[in-house]
Amino acid sequence: MRPLTPIDRRSDLPVGAPISRDLDEIKRGVLAPYNSTTYFVYRGEPLGYEYDLLQAYAKEQGLALKMVVVTDLKSIYSMLNSGEGDLAAGRLVPTPEDEAAVSFTHALYRTEPALVQQAKPPEAAGKGTQKALQPGPADETPEVDIQARLITKPAQLAGQTVTVPEKSPYNRTLVELSDEISGDIHVVEMGGKIQDEALAQKVARGEVEFTVMQGNLAELKEAEFKNLKVRPVIGRSQSVTWAARKSSPDLLNKLNDWIEEKQNGTLFDRLYKKYFVDRRSYLERVESQYLTSATGKLSEYDELLKRHAGEINWDWRLLASQAFQESRFKPEARSWAGAVGLLQLMPATARQYTTCRGP
């Protein structure tokens, strides 16, 4: 299993002209943030709605999928055009400014922007609010006085302050809403590397009063932080897509054909339900100590694997990956053929190499 190699870039750089590289030459991989639905590693296994889709596409095309982690989403299009990756993913919502710089695929799905607000005090949120903000760091925020009255209609946002990530596509949505209602909405763009999930966490903590994010993601955050309320929808349904360079029309066309074909089957629906509808599995992942994005830990056997991998000069993550594939990190696992333990050794093999008792 290849270790994660995040790439950090200045986000204030302009989106330059795209390099000339198309389908036949694509080698650099997919630029994507590391978050709870796009791409993450859980118990040693890479997962994610967009990761699984990309893996399916790569397998059909005979390509080896390479994920390039982007720590600052604001820089993803400049990195794409400079050739640091050949495709961008990550719950991308096209804006007119972005469409002038890159090309977007057909929609993977559509979702409505929803307001995220606090319905109960921070102590009712649950233990998830104590986790470090990801990816962080963020601008400091002053204490806010959370109102007791919930916003139930978009017009009630008149005179309120809504915080969104810098360069958020929902800045425009809020400006349009402000023009429609009788009163200005004060939009604050939070700098740093903070993104929508961390802002939802800040709302739960009582550090920010309101934020706006994709409705399907907001509902997952409502399940994670028990004091949040997701309401109301504040704008039209919007497409979530992938992005390619304007100099890669062959790649764009092939991706669009593939998306159209697969959306007529079961793949898209099955993965959408897995990552956005199944709240129980979502909570199991984000509350687990084995979600690598938050802790860097793959399993409770990390130290054991590190120690013995060092003795034979192996990368311990290879052993961890093999252990996950063989037993899902369950030392009591036993196959129909009699293989046992984390690495599913046959008893005769274990005796041959004088394997000690234990996992």
Coordinates of C-alpha atoms in Angstrom, one line a residue:
M1 CA 0.0 0.0 0.0
R2 CA 1.5 3.3 -1.1
P3 CA 1.9 5.8 1.8
L4 CA -0.1 9.0 1.6
T5 CA 1.9 11.9 0.1
P6 CA 0.0 15.1 0.6
I7 CA 0.9 18.1 -1.6
D8 CA 0.7 21.6 -0.2
R9 CA 0.5 24.6 -2.5
R10 CA -0.1 28.3 -2.1
S11 CA -3.8 28.9 -2.7
D12 CA -3.4 32.5 -3.8
L13 CA -1.7 31.6 -7.1
P14 CA -3.7 32.2 -10.2
V15 CA -5.0 29.3 -12.3
G16 CA -2.6 29.2 -15.2
A17 CA -3.0 28.0 -18.7
P18 CA -3.3 24.2 -18.9
I19 CA -0.3 22.1 -20.1
S20 CA -0.8 20.0 -23.2
R21 CA -1.4 16.4 -22.1
D22 CA -4.4 14.2 -22.9
L23 CA -5.6 10.7 -22.5
D24 CA -2.7 8.8 -24.1
E25 CA -0.2 10.5 -21.9
I26 CA -1.9 10.6 -18.5
K27 CA 0.4 9.4 -15.8
R28 CA 0.2 11.9 -12.9
G29 CA -3.0 10.6 -11.2
V30 CA -6.0 12.2 -9.5
L31 CA -5.8 15.3 -7.4
A32 CA -8.2 15.0 -4.4
P33 CA -8.7 16.2 -0.9
Y34 CA -8.6 13.7 2.0
N35 CA -12.1 13.7 3.5
S36 CA -14.9 11.5 4.8
T37 CA -16.5 10.8 1.5
T38 CA -14.1 11.5 -1.4
Y39 CA -11.0 9.5 -0.4
F40 CA -9.8 8.1 2.9
V41 CA -8.0 5.1 4.4
Y42 CA -10.0 3.0 6.9
R43 CA -8.4 0.0 8.6
G44 CA -5.7 0.0 5.9
E45 CA -8.1 0.1 3.0
P46 CA -8.5 3.1 0.6
L47 CA -12.2 4.0 0.3
G48 CA -14.5 6.8 -0.7
Y49 CA -17.4 7.5 -3.1
E50 CA -15.2 9.1 -5.7
Y51 CA -12.3 6.8 -5.1
D52 CA -14.4 3.8 -5.7
L53 CA -15.8 5.3 -8.9
L54 CA -12.3 6.2 -10.1
Q55 CA -11.0 2.7 -9.2
A56 CA -13.8 1.2 -11.3
Y57 CA -13.0 3.4 -14.2
A58 CA -9.2 2.8 -14.0
K59 CA -9.8 -1.0 -13.8
E60 CA -11.9 -0.9 -17.0
Q61 CA -9.3 1.2 -18.8
G62 CA -6.4 -1.0 -17.6
L63 CA -4.9 1.9 -15.6
A64 CA -3.2 2.0 -12.2
L65 CA -5.1 4.5 -10.1
K66 CA -2.8 7.0 -8.2
M67 CA -4.3 9.4 -5.7
V68 CA -2.5 12.7 -5.1
V69 CA -3.7 14.3 -1.8
V70 CA -4.3 18.0 -2.0
T71 CA -4.2 19.7 1.4
D72 CA -5.6 23.0 0.3
L73 CA -8.7 22.6 -2.0
K74 CA -8.4 26.2 -3.2
S75 CA -5.3 25.3 -5.2
I76 CA -6.7 22.2 -6.9
Y77 CA -7.4 23.8 -10.3
S78 CA -4.0 25.5 -10.5
M79 CA -2.3 22.2 -9.7
L80 CA -4.4 20.5 -12.3
N81 CA -3.5 22.9 -15.0
S82 CA 0.2 22.8 -14.1
G83 CA 0.2 19.0 -14.6
E84 CA 0.6 17.8 -11.0
G85 CA -2.4 15.6 -11.7
D86 CA -4.5 14.8 -14.7
L87 CA -8.0 14.8 -13.1
A88 CA -9.4 16.6 -10.1
A89 CA -12.0 15.2 -7.7
G90 CA -13.4 16.2 -4.3
R91 CA -17.1 17.1 -4.2
L92 CA -16.4 19.8 -6.8
V93 CA -19.3 22.2 -7.6
P94 CA -18.5 24.2 -10.7
T95 CA -18.7 28.0 -10.7
P96 CA -18.6 30.3 -13.7
E97 CA -15.0 31.3 -12.7
D98 CA -13.9 27.7 -12.5
E99 CA -15.5 26.8 -15.8
A100 CA -13.4 29.5 -17.5
A101 CA -10.2 27.7 -16.2
V102 CA -11.0 24.0 -16.4
S103 CA -13.5 21.6 -18.0
F104 CA -16.1 19.7 -15.9
T105 CA -17.5 16.2 -16.4
H106 CA -21.2 15.3 -16.4
A107 CA -22.7 15.4 -12.9
L108 CA -21.8 12.5 -10.6
Y109 CA -24.9 13.5 -8.5
R110 CA -26.8 16.6 -7.7
T111 CA -27.4 18.1 -4.2
E112 CA -28.9 21.2 -2.7
P113 CA -27.0 23.7 -0.5
A114 CA -28.3 23.6 3.0
L115 CA -27.9 25.7 6.1
V116 CA -26.1 24.1 9.1
Q117 CA -26.9 25.5 12.5
Q118 CA -26.8 24.6 16.1
A119 CA -30.0 23.3 17.7
K120 CA -28.6 22.4 21.1
P121 CA -25.5 23.6 23.1
P122 CA -22.1 22.2 22.4
E123 CA -22.2 19.7 25.3
A124 CA -25.0 17.9 23.4
A125 CA -22.9 17.4 20.3
G126 CA -21.1 14.3 21.3
K127 CA -17.4 13.4 21.5
G128 CA -16.7 14.1 17.8
T129 CA -16.4 17.9 18.4
Q130 CA -13.2 17.3 20.3
K131 CA -11.3 15.9 17.3
A132 CA -8.7 18.1 15.7
L133 CA -10.0 20.1 12.8
Q134 CA -9.2 18.5 9.5
P135 CA -7.2 19.5 7.5
G136 CA -6.6 22.8 9.5
P137 CA -5.3 25.2 10.5
A138 CA -8.0 27.8 10.1
D139 CA -8.4 31.5 10.9
E140 CA -9.2 32.2 14.5
T141 CA -12.8 32.9 15.2
P142 CA -14.2 35.0 18.0
E143 CA -16.8 33.7 20.4
V144 CA -20.3 34.0 19.0
D145 CA -23.6 34.2 20.8
I146 CA -25.7 31.4 19.4
Q147 CA -29.3 32.3 19.0
A148 CA -32.0 30.1 20.6
R149 CA -34.4 30.5 17.6
L150 CA -33.8 28.2 14.7
I151 CA -33.7 29.5 11.2
T152 CA -36.6 27.7 9.3
K153 CA -36.9 29.9 6.2
P154 CA -34.1 31.4 4.0
A155 CA -35.6 34.9 4.5
Q156 CA -34.7 34.7 8.2
L157 CA -31.0 34.9 7.4
A158 CA -31.4 38.6 6.8
G159 CA -28.9 40.3 9.0
Q160 CA -27.2 37.1 10.0
T161 CA -23.5 36.1 9.5
V162 CA -22.8 32.9 7.6
T163 CA -19.3 31.5 7.4
V164 CA -18.0 29.5 4.4
P165 CA -14.6 28.3 3.3
E166 CA -12.6 30.7 1.2
K167 CA -13.6 30.5 -2.5
S168 CA -16.6 28.4 -1.6
P169 CA -19.2 27.9 -4.5
Y170 CA -21.8 28.8 -1.9
N171 CA -20.6 32.4 -1.5
R172 CA -22.4 33.1 -4.8
T173 CA -25.5 31.3 -3.6
L174 CA -25.6 33.4 -0.4
V175 CA -25.1 36.6 -2.4
E176 CA -28.0 35.7 -4.7
L177 CA -30.2 34.9 -1.7
S178 CA -29.3 38.2 0.0
D179 CA -30.4 40.0 -3.2
E180 CA -33.8 38.2 -3.0
I181 CA -34.7 38.8 0.7
S182 CA -35.2 42.1 2.6
G183 CA -31.9 42.3 4.3
D184 CA -28.2 41.6 3.8
I185 CA -26.6 38.4 4.7
H186 CA -23.1 38.9 6.0
V187 CA -20.8 36.3 4.3
V188 CA -17.5 35.5 6.0
E189 CA -14.9 33.5 4.0
M190 CA -12.7 31.7 6.4
G191 CA -9.1 31.4 5.2
G192 CA -6.5 28.8 5.9
K193 CA -7.0 25.3 4.7
I194 CA -10.4 24.8 6.5
Q195 CA -13.2 23.2 4.5
D196 CA -16.9 22.5 4.9
E197 CA -16.6 19.5 7.2
A198 CA -14.4 21.4 9.7
L199 CA -16.8 24.4 9.6
A200 CA -19.7 22.1 10.5
Q201 CA -17.6 21.0 13.5
K202 CA -17.1 24.6 14.4
V203 CA -20.8 25.2 14.3
A204 CA -21.3 22.2 16.7
R205 CA -18.6 23.7 19.0
G206 CA -20.4 27.0 19.1
E207 CA -17.5 28.8 17.4
V208 CA -19.4 29.6 14.2
E209 CA -23.2 30.3 14.1
F210 CA -24.1 29.2 10.5
T211 CA -22.4 27.6 7.6
V212 CA -23.6 26.3 4.2
M213 CA -22.6 23.0 2.6
Q214 CA -23.9 20.3 0.3
G215 CA -27.1 18.9 1.7
N216 CA -26.2 15.2 1.6
L217 CA -22.9 15.9 3.4
A218 CA -24.7 18.2 5.9
E219 CA -27.1 15.3 6.8
L220 CA -24.1 13.1 7.6
K221 CA -22.7 15.9 9.8
E222 CA -26.1 16.1 11.5
A223 CA -25.8 12.5 12.4
E224 CA -22.2 12.9 13.7
F225 CA -22.8 16.0 15.8
K226 CA -26.0 15.5 17.7
N227 CA -26.6 19.2 18.3
L228 CA -26.8 20.3 14.7
K229 CA -29.8 21.0 12.6
V230 CA -29.7 21.0 8.8
R231 CA -32.4 23.4 7.5
P232 CA -33.4 25.0 5.3
V233 CA -32.3 24.5 1.7
I234 CA -31.1 27.9 0.5
G235 CA -30.6 27.5 -3.2
R236 CA -31.1 25.4 -6.4
S237 CA -29.8 21.9 -6.8
Q238 CA -26.2 21.9 -8.1
S239 CA -24.0 19.3 -9.9
V240 CA -21.0 17.6 -8.2
T241 CA -18.4 16.7 -10.8
W242 CA -14.8 15.9 -11.7
A243 CA -12.6 18.4 -13.5
A244 CA -10.0 18.0 -16.3
R245 CA -7.8 20.4 -18.2
K246 CA -9.2 22.1 -21.2
S247 CA -6.3 20.6 -23.1
S248 CA -7.6 17.1 -22.3
P249 CA -10.8 16.8 -24.4
D250 CA -10.3 13.1 -25.1
L251 CA -10.1 12.3 -21.4
L252 CA -13.2 14.5 -20.7
N253 CA -15.2 12.8 -23.5
K254 CA -14.2 9.3 -22.3
L255 CA -15.1 10.1 -18.7
N256 CA -18.5 11.5 -19.8
D257 CA -19.3 8.5 -21.8
W258 CA -18.3 6.2 -18.9
I259 CA -20.4 8.3 -16.4
E260 CA -23.4 8.2 -18.7
E261 CA -23.1 4.4 -19.2
K262 CA -22.6 3.6 -15.5
Q263 CA -25.4 5.9 -14.3
N264 CA -27.8 3.7 -16.3
G265 CA -26.6 0.7 -14.2
T266 CA -26.3 0.0 -10.5
L267 CA -22.7 1.3 -9.7
F268 CA -23.5 4.9 -9.0
D269 CA -26.6 4.2 -7.0
R270 CA -24.9 1.5 -4.9
L271 CA -21.9 3.7 -4.0
Y272 CA -24.0 6.7 -3.3
K273 CA -26.1 4.8 -0.8
K274 CA -22.9 3.3 0.7
Y275 CA -21.2 6.7 1.4
F276 CA -24.1 9.2 1.7
V277 CA -27.2 7.3 2.9
D278 CA -25.8 4.6 5.2
R279 CA -25.3 6.7 8.3
R280 CA -24.5 3.8 10.6
S281 CA -21.4 2.9 8.5
Y282 CA -20.5 6.6 8.3
L283 CA -20.6 7.0 12.0
E284 CA -18.6 3.8 12.5
R285 CA -15.8 5.1 10.3
V286 CA -15.6 8.7 11.7
E287 CA -15.8 7.6 15.3
S288 CA -13.2 4.9 14.8
Q289 CA -9.5 5.3 15.9
Y290 CA -8.6 3.5 12.7
L291 CA -9.7 6.2 10.3
T292 CA -6.2 7.2 9.1
S293 CA -7.1 10.8 8.1
A294 CA -7.6 11.7 11.8
T295 CA -5.1 9.5 13.7
G296 CA -2.6 8.0 11.3
K297 CA -3.4 4.6 12.8
L298 CA -4.4 1.6 10.7
S299 CA -5.1 -0.9 13.4
E300 CA -4.5 -1.9 17.1
Y301 CA -1.6 -4.0 15.8
D302 CA 0.4 -1.1 14.3
E303 CA 3.2 -1.3 16.8
L304 CA 3.5 -5.1 16.5
L305 CA 3.7 -4.8 12.8
K306 CA 6.2 -2.0 12.9
R307 CA 8.5 -3.9 15.2
H308 CA 8.6 -7.1 13.2
A309 CA 8.7 -5.4 9.8
G310 CA 11.8 -3.5 11.0
E311 CA 13.5 -6.8 11.7
I312 CA 13.3 -7.8 8.1
N313 CA 13.6 -4.3 6.6
W314 CA 10.0 -4.2 5.2
D315 CA 7.5 -1.4 5.1
W316 CA 5.1 -2.2 7.9
R317 CA 2.2 -0.8 5.9
L318 CA 2.7 -3.7 3.5
L319 CA 2.2 -6.1 6.3
A320 CA -0.8 -4.1 7.6
S321 CA -2.4 -4.1 4.1
Q322 CA -1.8 -7.9 3.9
A323 CA -3.3 -8.4 7.4
F324 CA -6.4 -6.4 6.4
Q325 CA -6.8 -8.4 3.2
E326 CA -6.4 -11.7 4.9
S327 CA -8.3 -11.3 8.2
R328 CA -9.8 -7.7 8.3
F329 CA -7.5 -7.3 11.4
K330 CA -9.3 -10.1 13.3
P331 CA -6.8 -12.4 14.9
E332 CA -9.5 -15.0 15.7
A333 CA -10.3 -15.4 12.0
R334 CA -10.2 -18.9 10.7
S335 CA -10.6 -20.0 7.1
W336 CA -12.4 -23.0 5.8
A337 CA -9.0 -24.5 5.0
G338 CA -7.7 -24.0 8.5
A339 CA -5.6 -20.9 8.0
V340 CA -5.6 -18.8 11.2
G341 CA -4.6 -15.4 12.6
L342 CA -4.0 -11.9 11.3
L343 CA -2.0 -13.2 8.3
Q344 CA -4.0 -16.4 7.8
L345 CA -1.1 -18.8 8.1
M346 CA -1.7 -22.5 7.8
P347 CA -0.7 -24.4 11.0
A348 CA 2.1 -26.3 9.2
T349 CA 3.6 -23.1 7.9
A350 CA 3.4 -21.6 11.3
R351 CA 5.2 -24.6 12.9
Q352 CA 7.9 -24.5 10.1
Y353 CA 8.8 -20.9 11.0
T354 CA 8.3 -21.4 14.7
T355 CA 5.6 -18.8 14.9
C356 CA 4.8 -17.8 18.4
R357 CA 1.3 -17.7 19.9
G358 CA -0.7 -14.5 19.4
P359 CA -2.2 -12.5 16.6

